[in-house]
Coordinates of C-alpha atoms and ligand atoms in Angstrom, one line a residue:
M1 CA -12.1 8.4 12.0
K2 CA -13.4 6.3 9.2
A3 CA -10.9 4.2 7.3
G4 CA -11.5 1.8 4.5
F5 CA -10.4 0.2 1.2
Y6 CA -12.0 -0.5 -2.1
Q7 CA -11.2 -4.0 -3.4
F8 CA -12.0 -4.5 -7.0
N9 CA -11.0 -6.1 -10.4
P10 CA -9.5 -3.3 -12.6
S11 CA -9.5 -3.8 -16.3
F12 CA -6.0 -3.6 -17.8
G13 CA -5.2 -0.3 -19.5
K14 CA -8.6 1.3 -18.9
K15 CA -7.7 4.1 -16.5
E16 CA -10.8 6.2 -16.9
E17 CA -13.1 3.2 -16.5
N18 CA -11.2 2.0 -13.3
I19 CA -11.1 5.5 -11.7
G20 CA -14.8 5.8 -12.6
K21 CA -15.5 2.6 -10.8
V22 CA -13.8 3.9 -7.7
I23 CA -15.8 7.1 -7.9
S24 CA -19.2 5.3 -8.3
A25 CA -18.3 2.9 -5.5
L26 CA -17.7 5.8 -3.2
G27 CA -20.9 7.6 -4.1
N28 CA -21.8 9.8 -1.1
T29 CA -19.9 7.7 1.4
D30 CA -18.4 9.5 4.3
I31 CA -14.8 8.3 4.8
D32 CA -11.6 9.9 6.0
L33 CA -9.0 7.6 4.5
L34 CA -9.4 5.3 1.5
V35 CA -6.8 2.9 0.4
L36 CA -6.8 1.6 -3.2
P37 CA -4.9 -1.3 -4.7
E38 CA -1.4 -1.3 -6.3
F39 CA -1.7 -0.2 -10.0
F40 CA -5.4 0.3 -9.3
A41 CA -6.1 2.3 -12.5
T42 CA -3.9 0.5 -15.0
G43 CA -3.9 -3.2 -14.1
Y44 CA -0.8 -5.2 -13.2
Q45 CA 0.6 -7.5 -15.8
F46 CA 2.7 -5.6 -18.2
T47 CA 4.1 -7.5 -21.1
H48 CA 6.6 -5.0 -22.5
C49 CA 8.4 -1.8 -21.5
S50 CA 6.5 0.1 -24.2
E51 CA 3.2 -0.7 -22.3
V52 CA 4.7 0.6 -19.1
A53 CA 5.8 3.7 -21.0
E54 CA 2.3 4.2 -22.3
L55 CA 0.5 3.9 -19.0
A56 CA 3.0 5.3 -16.5
E57 CA 2.6 8.9 -15.4
P58 CA 4.6 11.7 -13.9
V59 CA 3.7 12.5 -10.2
P60 CA 2.1 14.8 -9.3
D61 CA 1.3 16.2 -12.7
G62 CA -0.2 13.0 -14.3
Y63 CA -3.8 12.2 -14.9
T64 CA -4.3 9.8 -12.0
T65 CA -2.6 11.9 -9.3
R66 CA -4.5 15.0 -10.5
T67 CA -7.8 13.2 -10.5
L68 CA -7.3 11.7 -7.0
S69 CA -6.1 15.0 -5.7
L70 CA -9.3 16.6 -6.9
L71 CA -11.4 13.8 -5.5
S72 CA -9.7 14.2 -2.1
R73 CA -10.3 17.9 -2.1
K74 CA -13.9 17.5 -3.1
K75 CA -14.7 14.8 -0.5
N76 CA -12.4 16.1 2.2
M77 CA -10.6 12.7 2.4
Y78 CA -7.2 11.1 2.2
I79 CA -6.5 8.6 -0.5
A80 CA -3.5 6.2 -0.8
A81 CA -3.3 4.5 -4.2
G82 CA -0.8 2.7 -6.4
L83 CA 0.3 3.7 -9.9
P84 CA 3.2 3.2 -12.3
E85 CA 5.2 6.4 -12.1
M86 CA 7.5 7.8 -14.8
H87 CA 10.3 9.9 -13.4
E88 CA 13.1 11.2 -15.6
D89 CA 14.0 8.1 -17.7
K90 CA 12.9 5.6 -15.1
F91 CA 9.7 3.8 -14.1
Y92 CA 8.7 3.1 -10.5
N93 CA 6.0 1.1 -8.9
S94 CA 4.7 4.0 -6.7
A95 CA 1.9 4.9 -4.4
I96 CA 0.7 8.5 -3.8
L97 CA -1.1 10.1 -0.8
T98 CA -3.6 12.8 -1.6
G99 CA -5.7 14.7 0.9
P100 CA -8.0 17.7 1.3
E101 CA -5.0 19.8 0.7
G102 CA -4.3 18.1 -2.7
F103 CA -1.2 16.0 -3.5
I104 CA 0.8 15.1 -0.4
G105 CA 3.6 12.7 -1.4
V106 CA 4.8 9.7 -3.2
Y107 CA 6.4 6.4 -2.1
R108 CA 8.3 4.2 -4.6
K109 CA 8.2 0.4 -3.9
T110 CA 11.4 -0.8 -2.3
H111 CA 11.0 -4.6 -2.9
L112 CA 10.0 -5.4 -6.5
Y113 CA 8.1 -8.7 -7.0
L114 CA 8.7 -11.2 -9.8
E115 CA 8.5 -9.6 -13.3
E116 CA 8.2 -6.1 -11.9
N117 CA 12.0 -6.5 -11.9
L118 CA 11.9 -6.4 -15.7
Y119 CA 10.2 -3.1 -16.0
F120 CA 10.6 -1.0 -12.8
T121 CA 13.5 0.5 -10.9
P122 CA 13.7 -0.4 -7.2
G123 CA 12.3 2.6 -5.2
D124 CA 14.6 5.3 -4.0
T125 CA 12.3 7.3 -1.6
G126 CA 12.7 5.0 1.4
F127 CA 9.7 4.5 3.7
R128 CA 7.8 7.7 4.4
V129 CA 5.3 8.9 6.9
W130 CA 3.1 11.9 6.6
D131 CA 1.5 13.7 9.6
T132 CA -2.1 14.4 8.5
K133 CA -5.4 15.3 10.1
A134 CA -6.3 11.6 9.8
G135 CA -3.2 10.5 11.7
R136 CA 0.3 9.7 10.7
I137 CA 0.1 7.7 7.5
G138 CA 2.9 5.6 6.1
I139 CA 2.9 3.6 2.9
M140 CA 4.3 0.3 1.8
I141 CA 3.4 -1.6 -1.4
C142 CA 2.3 -5.2 -1.6
F143 CA 5.5 -7.5 -1.5
D144 CA 7.2 -4.9 0.9
W145 CA 5.2 -6.7 3.6
F146 CA 7.4 -9.8 3.3
F147 CA 10.3 -7.7 4.7
P148 CA 9.6 -7.0 8.4
E149 CA 12.0 -4.1 8.1
A150 CA 9.5 -2.2 6.0
M151 CA 6.7 -2.0 8.5
R152 CA 9.3 -1.6 11.3
T153 CA 10.8 1.4 9.6
L154 CA 7.4 3.0 9.1
A155 CA 6.5 2.3 12.7
L156 CA 9.8 3.7 14.1
T157 CA 9.3 6.7 11.9
G158 CA 6.0 7.3 13.7
A159 CA 3.3 5.8 11.5
D160 CA -0.1 5.2 13.2
I161 CA -1.5 3.7 10.0
V162 CA 0.3 1.8 7.3
A163 CA -1.6 2.1 4.0
H164 CA -0.8 -1.0 1.9
P165 CA -1.9 -0.9 -1.7
S166 CA -1.5 -4.4 -3.0
N167 CA -1.9 -6.9 -5.9
L168 CA -1.3 -10.0 -3.8
V169 CA -0.9 -13.4 -5.5
L170 CA 0.8 -15.4 -2.8
P171 CA -1.5 -16.6 0.0
Y172 CA 0.5 -15.5 3.0
C173 CA -0.2 -11.8 3.6
P174 CA -3.8 -11.8 5.0
D175 CA -2.8 -14.1 7.9
S176 CA 0.6 -12.5 8.5
M177 CA -0.6 -8.9 8.7
P178 CA -2.0 -9.4 12.3
L179 CA 1.6 -10.3 13.4
R180 CA 3.1 -7.3 11.5
C181 CA 0.6 -5.0 13.3
L182 CA 1.0 -6.6 16.7
E183 CA 4.9 -6.5 16.6
N184 CA 4.7 -2.8 15.6
K185 CA 1.5 -1.8 17.3
V186 CA 0.2 0.0 14.2
F187 CA -2.9 -0.2 12.1
A188 CA -2.6 -1.6 8.6
I189 CA -5.0 -1.2 5.7
T190 CA -4.3 -3.7 2.9
A191 CA -6.2 -2.9 -0.3
N192 CA -5.8 -5.9 -2.6
R193 CA -7.5 -6.6 -5.9
T194 CA -9.5 -9.5 -7.2
G195 CA -9.6 -11.3 -10.6
T196 CA -7.1 -12.8 -12.9
E197 CA -4.6 -11.5 -15.5
N198 CA -3.3 -13.7 -18.2
R199 CA -1.7 -11.3 -20.6
K200 CA 1.4 -13.3 -21.5
E201 CA 2.6 -16.9 -21.7
G202 CA 3.0 -18.7 -18.4
P203 CA 0.6 -19.3 -15.5
A204 CA -2.2 -16.7 -15.0
L205 CA -1.9 -14.3 -12.1
R206 CA -4.8 -14.9 -9.7
F207 CA -5.2 -12.1 -7.2
I208 CA -6.3 -13.3 -3.8
G209 CA -8.6 -10.5 -2.6
K210 CA -8.9 -10.7 1.3
S211 CA -8.2 -7.0 1.8
G212 CA -8.4 -6.0 5.4
I213 CA -7.9 -3.6 8.2
V214 CA -5.9 -4.8 11.2
S215 CA -5.5 -3.1 14.6
P216 CA -2.4 -2.5 16.7
K217 CA -3.5 -5.5 18.8
G218 CA -3.4 -7.7 15.8
E219 CA -7.2 -8.0 15.5
I220 CA -8.7 -8.2 12.0
L221 CA -11.3 -5.4 12.2
I222 CA -12.7 -6.0 8.7
R223 CA -11.8 -8.4 5.9
A224 CA -13.2 -8.8 2.4
S225 CA -13.6 -12.2 0.8
E226 CA -11.5 -13.6 -2.0
N227 CA -13.6 -12.5 -5.0
E228 CA -16.0 -9.8 -3.9
E229 CA -15.7 -6.2 -5.2
A230 CA -16.3 -4.2 -2.0
L231 CA -15.9 -0.8 -0.4
M232 CA -15.4 -1.7 3.3
I233 CA -15.1 0.9 6.1
T234 CA -14.5 0.8 9.8
K235 CA -13.9 3.3 12.6
I236 CA -10.4 3.5 14.0
D237 CA -8.6 5.7 16.5
P238 CA -5.1 6.3 15.0
K239 CA -3.8 7.4 18.5
A240 CA -4.3 3.8 19.7
A241 CA -1.1 3.1 17.7
R242 CA 1.0 5.5 19.8
D243 CA 1.0 3.4 23.0
K244 CA 3.8 0.9 22.5
T245 CA 3.6 -0.6 26.0
L246 CA 2.5 -4.2 26.7
N247 CA 2.5 -4.0 30.5
A248 CA 4.2 -2.1 33.4
F249 CA 7.7 -3.4 32.3
N250 CA 7.6 -3.7 28.6
D251 CA 7.5 -1.2 25.8
I252 CA 8.1 -2.8 22.5
F253 CA 10.0 0.1 21.1
K254 CA 12.0 1.1 24.2
D255 CA 12.9 -2.6 24.8
R256 CA 14.5 -2.9 21.4
R257 CA 18.3 -3.6 21.6
P258 CA 19.6 -2.7 18.1
E259 CA 23.2 -3.3 19.3
M260 CA 22.2 -7.0 19.5
Y261 CA 20.7 -7.2 16.1
R262 CA 23.9 -6.9 14.0
T263 CA 24.6 -9.8 11.7
P264 CA 28.1 -11.3 11.8
H265 CA 30.7 -9.5 9.6
K266 CA 32.2 -11.6 6.9
E267 CA 36.0 -11.9 7.5
Ligands
ACM301 C1 3.2 -7.9 -5.4 O1 4.1 -7.3 -4.8 N1 2.5 -7.3 -6.3 C2 3.0 -9.3 -5.2

Protein backbone atom coordinates (compact mmCIF):
# COMPACT_ATOMS: atom_id res chain seq x y z
CA MET A 1 0.00 0.00 0.00
CA LYS A 2 1.01 3.61 -0.46
CA ALA A 3 1.37 5.66 2.72
CA GLY A 4 2.45 9.25 3.09
CA PHE A 5 2.24 12.58 4.81
CA TYR A 6 1.77 16.18 3.83
CA GLN A 7 4.16 18.53 5.63
CA PHE A 8 3.20 22.17 5.31
CA ASN A 9 2.88 25.55 7.01
CA PRO A 10 -0.80 26.16 7.87
CA SER A 11 -2.03 29.74 8.29
CA PHE A 12 -3.58 30.33 11.71
CA GLY A 13 -7.38 30.37 11.71
CA LYS A 14 -7.78 29.86 7.96
CA LYS A 15 -9.43 26.45 7.84
CA GLU A 16 -10.72 26.60 4.29
CA GLU A 17 -7.39 27.82 2.95
CA ASN A 18 -5.45 25.12 4.81
CA ILE A 19 -7.78 22.32 3.77
CA GLY A 20 -7.66 23.70 0.21
CA LYS A 21 -3.88 23.47 0.31
CA VAL A 22 -4.08 19.79 1.28
CA ILE A 23 -6.54 19.10 -1.53
CA SER A 24 -4.38 20.82 -4.17
CA ALA A 25 -1.21 19.11 -2.91
CA LEU A 26 -3.00 15.77 -3.32
CA GLY A 27 -4.24 16.50 -6.85
CA ASN A 28 -4.71 13.14 -8.54
CA THR A 29 -2.12 11.37 -6.41
CA ASP A 30 -2.87 7.74 -5.69
CA ILE A 31 -2.40 7.07 -1.97
CA ASP A 32 -4.01 4.69 0.55
CA LEU A 33 -3.16 6.42 3.83
CA LEU A 34 -2.37 10.11 4.29
CA VAL A 35 -1.31 11.58 7.63
CA LEU A 36 -1.70 15.32 8.23
CA PRO A 37 -0.21 17.40 11.07
CA GLU A 38 -1.72 18.12 14.48
CA PHE A 39 -4.18 21.08 14.21
CA PHE A 40 -3.49 21.02 10.45
CA ALA A 41 -6.47 23.24 9.52
CA THR A 42 -6.41 25.76 12.37
CA GLY A 43 -2.79 26.40 13.28
CA TYR A 44 -1.36 25.73 16.74
CA GLN A 45 -0.72 28.71 18.97
CA PHE A 46 -3.97 29.72 20.64
CA THR A 47 -3.85 32.86 22.75
CA HIS A 48 -7.18 32.63 24.55
CA CYS A 49 -9.94 30.13 25.31
CA SER A 50 -12.31 32.15 23.12
CA GLU A 51 -10.06 31.42 20.11
CA VAL A 52 -10.22 27.71 20.85
CA ALA A 53 -13.99 27.98 21.19
CA GLU A 54 -14.19 29.71 17.80
CA LEU A 55 -12.05 27.16 15.94
CA ALA A 56 -12.82 23.88 17.73
CA GLU A 57 -15.41 21.59 16.16
CA PRO A 58 -17.62 18.72 17.14
CA VAL A 59 -16.58 15.32 15.83
CA PRO A 60 -17.86 13.85 13.55
CA ASP A 61 -20.35 16.61 12.68
CA GLY A 62 -17.94 19.52 12.29
CA TYR A 63 -16.68 21.09 9.07
CA THR A 64 -13.20 19.52 9.09
CA THR A 65 -14.33 15.97 9.85
CA ARG A 66 -17.12 16.17 7.26
CA THR A 67 -14.73 17.56 4.62
CA LEU A 68 -12.06 14.92 5.25
CA SER A 69 -14.67 12.15 5.31
CA LEU A 70 -15.90 13.27 1.88
CA LEU A 71 -12.34 13.48 0.57
CA SER A 72 -11.61 9.99 1.88
CA ARG A 73 -14.72 8.58 0.18
CA LYS A 74 -13.99 10.37 -3.08
CA LYS A 75 -10.37 9.30 -3.23
CA ASN A 76 -10.84 5.87 -1.64
CA MET A 77 -8.19 6.63 0.96
CA TYR A 78 -7.66 6.82 4.70
CA ILE A 79 -6.73 10.10 6.36
CA ALA A 80 -5.45 10.69 9.90
CA ALA A 81 -5.45 14.35 10.87
CA GLY A 82 -5.35 16.55 13.96
CA LEU A 83 -7.97 19.12 15.00
CA PRO A 84 -9.24 20.94 18.10
CA GLU A 85 -12.39 19.11 19.16
CA MET A 86 -15.28 20.54 21.12
CA HIS A 87 -17.18 17.92 23.10
CA GLU A 88 -19.84 18.83 25.64
CA ASP A 89 -18.22 21.72 27.55
CA LYS A 90 -14.62 20.59 26.94
CA PHE A 91 -11.92 21.04 24.31
CA TYR A 92 -9.61 18.23 23.27
CA ASN A 93 -6.50 18.10 21.09
CA SER A 94 -7.83 15.32 18.88
CA ALA A 95 -7.08 13.38 15.72
CA ILE A 96 -9.61 11.69 13.50
CA LEU A 97 -9.39 8.74 11.14
CA THR A 98 -11.53 8.81 8.02
CA GLY A 99 -11.69 6.28 5.20
CA PRO A 100 -13.59 5.16 2.11
CA GLU A 101 -16.43 4.32 4.52
CA GLY A 102 -16.44 7.90 5.93
CA PHE A 103 -15.70 8.85 9.55
CA ILE A 104 -14.04 6.00 11.45
CA GLY A 105 -12.98 7.29 14.86
CA VAL A 106 -11.34 9.87 17.08
CA TYR A 107 -8.37 9.85 19.45
CA ARG A 108 -7.93 12.56 22.09
CA LYS A 109 -4.32 13.47 22.95
CA THR A 110 -3.23 11.92 26.22
CA HIS A 111 -0.11 13.96 27.03
CA LEU A 112 -0.65 17.70 26.56
CA TYR A 113 2.39 19.84 25.76
CA LEU A 114 3.22 23.25 27.21
CA GLU A 115 0.35 25.78 26.90
CA GLU A 116 -2.01 23.18 25.47
CA ASN A 117 -2.53 22.61 29.20
CA LEU A 118 -4.20 26.03 29.45
CA TYR A 119 -6.85 25.34 26.87
CA PHE A 120 -7.40 21.60 26.47
CA THR A 121 -8.52 18.70 28.63
CA PRO A 122 -6.24 15.63 28.71
CA GLY A 123 -7.66 12.97 26.39
CA ASP A 124 -10.03 10.34 27.72
CA THR A 125 -10.22 7.93 24.77
CA GLY A 126 -7.05 5.97 25.49
CA PHE A 127 -4.94 4.71 22.60
CA ARG A 128 -7.08 3.24 19.87
CA VAL A 129 -6.42 0.97 16.89
CA TRP A 130 -8.75 0.52 13.92
CA ASP A 131 -8.64 -2.55 11.69
CA THR A 132 -8.91 -1.15 8.14
CA LYS A 133 -8.32 -2.26 4.56
CA ALA A 134 -5.02 -0.38 4.81
CA GLY A 135 -3.88 -2.32 7.90
CA ARG A 136 -4.41 -1.80 11.60
CA ILE A 137 -4.01 1.90 12.20
CA GLY A 138 -3.40 3.47 15.62
CA ILE A 139 -3.00 7.16 16.41
CA MET A 140 -0.89 9.15 18.85
CA ILE A 141 -0.41 12.92 18.71
CA CYS A 142 2.91 14.77 18.79
CA PHE A 143 4.24 14.88 22.41
CA ASP A 144 2.66 11.46 23.11
CA TRP A 145 5.81 10.04 21.44
CA PHE A 146 7.89 11.13 24.45
CA PHE A 147 6.10 8.49 26.53
CA PRO A 148 7.18 5.00 25.41
CA GLU A 149 3.94 3.67 26.89
CA ALA A 150 1.95 5.37 24.12
CA MET A 151 3.47 3.51 21.19
CA ARG A 152 3.79 0.33 23.30
CA THR A 153 0.08 0.41 24.10
CA LEU A 154 -0.77 0.92 20.43
CA ALA A 155 1.57 -1.91 19.38
CA LEU A 156 0.23 -4.29 22.04
CA THR A 157 -3.30 -3.41 20.91
CA GLY A 158 -2.32 -4.61 17.44
CA ALA A 159 -1.31 -1.51 15.47
CA ASP A 160 0.71 -2.12 12.31
CA ILE A 161 0.98 1.57 11.58
CA VAL A 162 1.10 4.42 14.07
CA ALA A 163 -0.20 7.63 12.51
CA HIS A 164 1.43 10.54 14.33
CA PRO A 165 0.00 13.99 13.56
CA SER A 166 2.47 16.47 15.04
CA ASN A 167 3.49 20.08 15.59
CA LEU A 168 6.98 19.31 16.90
CA VAL A 169 9.09 22.10 18.31
CA LEU A 170 11.65 20.10 20.32
CA PRO A 171 14.44 18.55 18.22
CA TYR A 172 14.33 14.97 19.53
CA CYS A 173 11.51 13.12 17.80
CA PRO A 174 12.85 12.53 14.26
CA ASP A 175 15.93 10.73 15.59
CA SER A 176 14.02 8.88 18.31
CA MET A 177 11.24 7.47 16.15
CA PRO A 178 13.49 4.71 14.67
CA LEU A 179 13.96 3.33 18.20
CA ARG A 180 10.25 3.59 19.02
CA CYS A 181 9.50 1.64 15.83
CA LEU A 182 12.23 -0.93 16.39
CA GLU A 183 11.26 -1.65 20.00
CA ASN A 184 7.64 -2.20 18.93
CA LYS A 185 8.23 -3.44 15.39
CA VAL A 186 5.64 -1.12 13.90
CA PHE A 187 5.55 1.50 11.15
CA ALA A 188 5.24 5.15 12.17
CA ILE A 189 4.15 8.05 10.01
CA THR A 190 4.99 11.38 11.64
CA ALA A 191 3.36 14.33 9.84
CA ASN A 192 4.87 17.49 11.24
CA ARG A 193 4.44 21.10 10.14
CA THR A 194 6.89 23.80 9.12
CA GLY A 195 7.03 27.52 9.83
CA THR A 196 6.85 29.71 12.91
CA GLU A 197 4.00 31.02 15.06
CA ASN A 198 4.55 34.07 17.23
CA ARG A 199 1.03 35.05 18.23
CA LYS A 200 1.72 35.96 21.86
CA GLU A 201 4.48 37.31 24.08
CA GLY A 202 7.41 35.01 24.64
CA PRO A 203 9.65 33.09 22.32
CA ALA A 204 8.26 32.20 18.88
CA LEU A 205 7.31 28.58 18.25
CA ARG A 206 9.47 27.22 15.43
CA PHE A 207 8.19 23.95 14.04
CA ILE A 208 10.97 21.56 13.01
CA GLY A 209 9.57 19.80 9.92
CA LYS A 210 11.46 16.51 9.34
CA SER A 211 8.28 14.48 8.94
CA GLY A 212 9.03 10.87 8.16
CA ILE A 213 8.00 7.27 7.76
CA VAL A 214 9.93 4.65 9.74
CA SER A 215 9.76 0.88 9.29
CA PRO A 216 9.44 -1.86 11.97
CA LYS A 217 13.21 -2.38 11.51
CA GLY A 218 13.83 1.21 12.54
CA GLU A 219 14.77 2.31 9.02
CA ILE A 220 13.84 5.83 7.94
CA LEU A 221 12.04 5.12 4.66
CA ILE A 222 11.38 8.76 3.77
CA ARG A 223 12.03 12.02 5.56
CA ALA A 224 11.24 15.62 4.65
CA SER A 225 13.64 18.47 5.34
CA GLU A 226 13.16 21.11 8.02
CA ASN A 227 11.45 23.74 5.88
CA GLU A 228 9.98 22.21 2.73
CA GLU A 229 6.26 21.86 2.12
CA ALA A 230 6.03 18.36 0.73
CA LEU A 231 3.67 15.49 0.04
CA MET A 232 5.86 12.41 0.41
CA ILE A 233 4.71 8.86 -0.21
CA THR A 234 6.29 5.42 0.00
CA LYS A 235 5.13 1.82 -0.35
CA ILE A 236 4.83 -0.20 2.84
CA ASP A 237 3.52 -3.64 3.73
CA PRO A 238 1.62 -3.28 7.04
CA LYS A 239 1.82 -7.06 7.62
CA ALA A 240 5.61 -6.66 8.10
CA ALA A 241 4.69 -5.23 11.51
CA ARG A 242 3.03 -8.46 12.65
CA ASP A 243 6.20 -10.53 13.00
CA LYS A 244 7.63 -9.62 16.40
CA THR A 245 10.44 -12.18 16.31
CA LEU A 246 14.11 -11.20 16.25
CA ASN A 247 15.57 -14.70 15.90
CA ALA A 248 14.73 -18.33 16.74
CA PHE A 249 14.72 -17.54 20.48
CA ASN A 250 13.40 -14.03 20.83
CA ASP A 251 9.98 -12.52 20.22
CA ILE A 252 9.88 -8.99 21.58
CA PHE A 253 6.29 -9.27 22.71
CA LYS A 254 6.34 -12.85 23.99
CA ASP A 255 9.60 -12.14 25.86
CA ARG A 256 8.07 -9.28 27.81
CA ARG A 257 7.89 -9.84 31.57
CA PRO A 258 5.33 -7.36 32.87
CA GLU A 259 5.60 -8.84 36.38
CA MET A 260 9.17 -7.43 36.51
CA TYR A 261 8.17 -3.96 35.37
CA ARG A 262 6.35 -2.88 38.52
CA THR A 263 7.67 0.24 40.21
CA PRO A 264 8.25 -0.02 43.97
CA HIS A 265 5.23 0.77 46.12
CA LYS A 266 5.53 3.75 48.42
CA GLU A 267 5.25 2.58 52.05
C1 LIG B 1 3.47 19.07 20.72
O1 LIG B 1 3.00 18.12 21.35
N1 LIG B 1 2.73 19.75 19.89
C2 LIG B 1 4.89 19.43 20.84
